[in-house]
């Protein structure tokens, strides 16, 4: 049971709430700003893109009194809510003098300078796209090799990703613009369940094929789990063009130009 005494601090645009039980401390921080606040070593105000509704920045932390360590954190934004939990924590016994941070990175991890844009090209361009067999919202298995006859715009997306959400209206228009030449296929790469995918399709009136991904998809297409990615595949399923990220209007024109060039 929570102690009767809880403390709420008001400091301009910041509300902090602190509670405790015999086992844990609970801290909640709500930020009241015109912009969403993310933390990248320090608080950063995020410019408000057109696909955000109302700015929300809520952070919650649960701390285990017995270890003095946080074991659960919850982050709530207008476009996504995430909760991470850690259990059975074991402190490592590594010698700090021998610790090398780069030894902890996966072998295929890309390191870039802060502010440096991700490369706009892909090692897959000019090569056959990795094949896959994935389930649609009815459980029917669909394979890339089984999709015949048309060029494909393959969208590796993530449910909860703001730019991915912003791209939906544009992707919905492509079937009508290129009815006989193009198929649009989206794959969720953030591990969402079928029920979440069905709700996402219904809520956003998605009119193109949307599939449940697997952990191997992001690795095969070298996205590192980032989203959105767009791969333009020709009729032989060769990757002719890759686009990373999405900006309303600007990305639309780039993708349409690439499709029209491929159809010439």
Coordinates of C-alpha atoms in Angstrom, one line a residue:
X1 CA 0.0 0.0 0.0
X2 CA 1.2 3.5 -0.8
X3 CA 2.2 5.7 2.1
X4 CA -0.5 8.3 2.9
X5 CA 2.1 11.0 2.2
X6 CA 2.9 11.7 -1.4
X7 CA 4.6 14.9 -2.6
X8 CA 3.9 16.8 -5.7
X9 CA 6.2 19.6 -6.8
X10 CA 5.2 22.3 -9.2
X11 CA 7.9 24.2 -11.0
X12 CA 6.5 26.2 -13.9
X13 CA 5.9 23.7 -16.6
X14 CA 7.0 20.6 -14.6
X15 CA 4.9 18.4 -12.3
X16 CA 6.7 15.8 -10.2
X17 CA 4.9 13.3 -8.1
X18 CA 6.7 11.0 -5.6
X19 CA 5.2 8.1 -3.7
X20 CA 6.6 5.1 -1.9
X21 CA 5.6 1.7 -0.4
X22 CA 7.7 -0.5 1.9
X23 CA 9.4 -2.0 -1.2
X24 CA 9.6 0.7 -3.9
X25 CA 9.8 4.4 -4.7
X26 CA 7.6 5.7 -7.5
X27 CA 8.4 9.0 -9.4
X28 CA 6.2 10.5 -12.1
X29 CA 7.3 13.6 -14.1
X30 CA 4.8 15.4 -16.3
X31 CA 6.1 18.2 -18.6
X32 CA 3.6 20.9 -19.6
X33 CA 5.2 22.5 -22.7
X34 CA 4.1 23.4 -26.2
X35 CA 6.6 20.9 -27.5
X36 CA 7.3 17.3 -26.6
X37 CA 10.4 16.8 -24.5
X38 CA 12.8 14.0 -25.2
X39 CA 16.0 13.2 -23.3
X40 CA 19.2 12.7 -25.2
X41 CA 21.6 13.3 -22.3
X42 CA 19.7 16.5 -21.7
X43 CA 16.1 17.7 -22.2
X44 CA 15.4 18.5 -25.9
X45 CA 12.4 20.2 -27.3
X46 CA 11.1 18.3 -30.3
X47 CA 9.7 20.4 -33.2
X48 CA 6.0 19.7 -33.6
X49 CA 5.4 17.9 -37.0
X50 CA 1.9 17.8 -38.6
X51 CA 1.1 14.3 -37.4
X52 CA 1.2 15.0 -33.7
X53 CA -2.0 15.9 -32.0
X54 CA -1.4 17.3 -28.5
X55 CA 2.0 17.5 -26.9
X56 CA 2.4 14.9 -24.1
X57 CA 5.6 14.2 -22.2
X58 CA 5.2 11.9 -19.2
X59 CA 7.9 9.8 -17.6
X60 CA 7.4 7.4 -14.8
X61 CA 10.1 5.5 -12.8
X62 CA 9.9 2.6 -10.3
X63 CA 12.9 2.1 -8.0
X64 CA 13.5 -1.1 -5.9
X65 CA 14.5 0.0 -2.3
X66 CA 16.4 -3.2 -1.7
X67 CA 18.8 -2.6 -4.5
X68 CA 18.5 1.1 -5.0
X69 CA 18.0 0.5 -8.7
X70 CA 15.2 1.3 -11.1
X71 CA 13.4 -1.7 -12.5
X72 CA 10.6 -0.2 -14.6
X73 CA 10.3 2.9 -16.7
X74 CA 7.3 4.2 -18.6
X75 CA 7.4 6.9 -21.3
X76 CA 4.3 8.4 -22.8
X77 CA 4.2 10.7 -25.8
X78 CA 1.4 11.8 -28.1
X79 CA 2.4 9.3 -30.7
X80 CA 3.5 6.3 -28.6
X81 CA 3.6 4.7 -25.2
X82 CA 6.4 2.4 -24.1
X83 CA 7.1 0.5 -20.9
X84 CA 10.4 -1.3 -20.1
X85 CA 10.9 -3.7 -17.2
X86 CA 14.0 -5.3 -15.9
X87 CA 14.0 -8.2 -13.4
X88 CA 16.6 -10.3 -11.6
X89 CA 19.3 -7.6 -12.0
X90 CA 22.9 -8.7 -11.6
X91 CA 25.6 -6.2 -11.4
X92 CA 28.6 -7.1 -13.5
X93 CA 32.0 -7.6 -12.1
X94 CA 34.0 -6.2 -14.9
X95 CA 37.1 -4.2 -14.2
X96 CA 36.3 -0.6 -15.2
X97 CA 39.9 -0.1 -16.3
X98 CA 39.5 -2.9 -18.9
X99 CA 36.0 -1.9 -20.1
X100 CA 35.7 -1.1 -23.8
X101 CA 32.3 0.4 -24.8
X102 CA 32.8 -0.6 -28.4
X103 CA 33.0 -4.3 -27.4
X104 CA 29.3 -4.1 -26.5
X105 CA 28.1 -3.1 -29.9
X106 CA 26.7 -5.7 -32.3
X107 CA 29.1 -6.5 -35.2
X108 CA 26.7 -4.9 -37.8
X109 CA 26.0 -1.8 -35.6
X110 CA 26.6 1.5 -37.5
X111 CA 28.3 4.4 -35.6
X112 CA 27.8 7.9 -36.8
X113 CA 28.8 11.3 -35.5
X114 CA 26.0 13.2 -33.8
X115 CA 24.0 15.2 -36.3
X116 CA 25.4 13.2 -39.3
X117 CA 22.6 12.1 -41.6
X118 CA 22.2 8.4 -42.3
X119 CA 23.4 7.4 -45.8
X120 CA 20.7 7.7 -48.4
X121 CA 21.9 4.7 -50.3
X122 CA 21.7 1.0 -49.3
X123 CA 24.0 -2.0 -49.9
X124 CA 20.9 -3.7 -51.2
X125 CA 20.5 -1.4 -54.1
X126 CA 21.0 -3.3 -57.4
X127 CA 20.6 -6.6 -55.6
X128 CA 17.8 -9.1 -55.3
X129 CA 15.6 -8.2 -52.3
X130 CA 15.7 -10.7 -49.5
X131 CA 12.6 -13.0 -49.8
X132 CA 10.2 -13.5 -46.9
X133 CA 7.0 -15.3 -46.0
X134 CA 4.8 -13.4 -43.5
X135 CA 1.3 -13.4 -42.2
X136 CA -1.4 -10.9 -43.1
X137 CA -4.2 -9.9 -40.7
X138 CA -6.2 -13.1 -41.5
X139 CA -3.2 -15.3 -40.8
X140 CA -2.7 -16.1 -44.5
X141 CA 1.0 -16.4 -45.4
X142 CA 2.2 -14.1 -48.1
X143 CA 5.7 -14.3 -49.7
X144 CA 7.6 -11.7 -51.7
X145 CA 8.4 -14.3 -54.4
X146 CA 4.7 -15.1 -54.6
X147 CA 3.7 -11.5 -55.5
X148 CA 3.8 -11.5 -59.3
X149 CA 3.7 -9.0 -62.1
X150 CA 4.1 -5.6 -60.7
X151 CA 6.8 -3.4 -59.2
X152 CA 6.5 -3.1 -55.4
X153 CA 7.1 -0.3 -52.9
X154 CA 8.0 -2.1 -49.8
X155 CA 7.6 -0.1 -46.6
X156 CA 9.3 -1.3 -43.4
X157 CA 7.4 0.5 -40.8
X158 CA 6.8 0.5 -37.0
X159 CA 3.4 0.9 -35.2
X160 CA 4.0 3.9 -32.9
X161 CA 6.5 5.6 -35.2
X162 CA 5.3 9.2 -36.0
X163 CA 6.8 9.6 -39.5
X164 CA 5.5 6.1 -40.4
X165 CA 2.0 7.2 -39.4
X166 CA 2.4 10.4 -41.4
X167 CA 3.2 8.4 -44.5
X168 CA -0.1 6.4 -44.5
X169 CA -2.2 9.0 -46.5
X170 CA 0.5 9.1 -49.2
X171 CA 0.8 5.4 -49.4
X172 CA -3.0 5.1 -49.7
X173 CA -3.0 7.3 -52.8
X174 CA -0.3 5.2 -54.7
X175 CA -2.6 2.4 -55.7
X176 CA -5.0 4.8 -57.4
X177 CA -2.2 6.6 -59.1
X178 CA -0.5 3.5 -60.5
X179 CA -3.3 0.9 -60.5
X180 CA -1.8 -1.4 -63.1
X181 CA 1.8 -1.1 -62.3
X182 CA 2.4 -0.9 -58.5
X183 CA 1.7 -2.8 -55.3
X184 CA 2.4 -1.3 -51.9
X185 CA 3.3 -3.6 -49.1
X186 CA 4.0 -2.6 -45.5
X187 CA 5.7 -4.8 -42.9
X188 CA 5.7 -3.9 -39.2
X189 CA 9.2 -4.4 -37.8
X190 CA 8.6 -3.3 -34.2
X191 CA 7.1 -6.7 -33.1
X192 CA 3.5 -5.7 -32.8
X193 CA 0.9 -8.5 -32.4
X194 CA -1.8 -9.2 -35.0
X195 CA -4.5 -7.6 -32.8
X196 CA -2.5 -4.3 -32.8
X197 CA -1.9 -4.5 -36.5
X198 CA -5.6 -5.0 -37.2
X199 CA -6.5 -2.0 -35.0
X200 CA -3.9 0.1 -36.7
X201 CA -5.2 -0.8 -40.2
X202 CA -8.8 -0.1 -39.2
X203 CA -8.1 3.2 -37.3
X204 CA -6.0 4.6 -40.2
X205 CA -8.1 3.2 -43.0
X206 CA -5.1 1.5 -44.6
X207 CA -5.9 0.3 -48.1
X208 CA -2.6 -1.6 -48.9
X209 CA -1.2 -4.9 -47.8
X210 CA 0.1 -4.8 -44.2
X211 CA 2.0 -7.8 -42.8
X212 CA 3.3 -8.9 -39.4
X213 CA 7.1 -8.8 -39.4
X214 CA 9.7 -11.0 -37.8
X215 CA 13.0 -10.0 -36.1
X216 CA 14.9 -11.3 -39.2
X217 CA 13.3 -8.7 -41.5
X218 CA 15.1 -5.6 -40.1
X219 CA 18.4 -7.6 -40.2
X220 CA 17.9 -8.8 -43.8
X221 CA 17.1 -5.4 -45.0
X222 CA 19.8 -3.7 -42.9
X223 CA 17.5 -1.1 -41.2
X224 CA 18.9 -1.6 -37.7
X225 CA 15.3 -1.5 -36.4
X226 CA 14.8 2.1 -37.6
X227 CA 11.7 3.2 -39.5
X228 CA 10.3 4.1 -41.9
X229 CA 12.3 2.6 -44.8
X230 CA 11.0 2.4 -48.4
X231 CA 12.4 -0.1 -50.9
X232 CA 11.4 0.2 -54.6
X233 CA 11.6 -3.2 -56.2
X234 CA 11.3 -3.9 -59.9
X235 CA 9.4 -6.8 -61.4
X236 CA 12.4 -9.1 -60.8
X237 CA 12.4 -8.0 -57.2
X238 CA 15.7 -6.2 -57.5
X239 CA 16.1 -3.2 -55.2
X240 CA 16.2 -0.2 -57.5
X241 CA 15.9 2.6 -54.9
X242 CA 15.9 2.9 -51.1
X243 CA 14.5 5.8 -49.1
X244 CA 14.9 6.3 -45.3
X245 CA 12.6 8.5 -43.2
X246 CA 9.5 10.4 -44.3
X247 CA 8.8 14.1 -44.7
X248 CA 5.3 15.1 -45.9
X249 CA 5.4 16.4 -49.5
X250 CA 9.1 16.1 -50.0
X251 CA 9.3 12.4 -49.6
X252 CA 6.2 12.0 -51.7
X253 CA 7.8 13.7 -54.7
X254 CA 11.0 11.7 -54.4
X255 CA 9.2 8.3 -54.3
X256 CA 6.9 9.2 -57.1
X257 CA 9.8 10.4 -59.3
X258 CA 11.6 7.0 -58.7
X259 CA 8.4 5.0 -59.5
X260 CA 7.8 7.0 -62.8
X261 CA 11.5 6.6 -63.8
X262 CA 11.3 2.8 -63.2
X263 CA 8.1 2.6 -65.3
X264 CA 9.6 4.4 -68.3

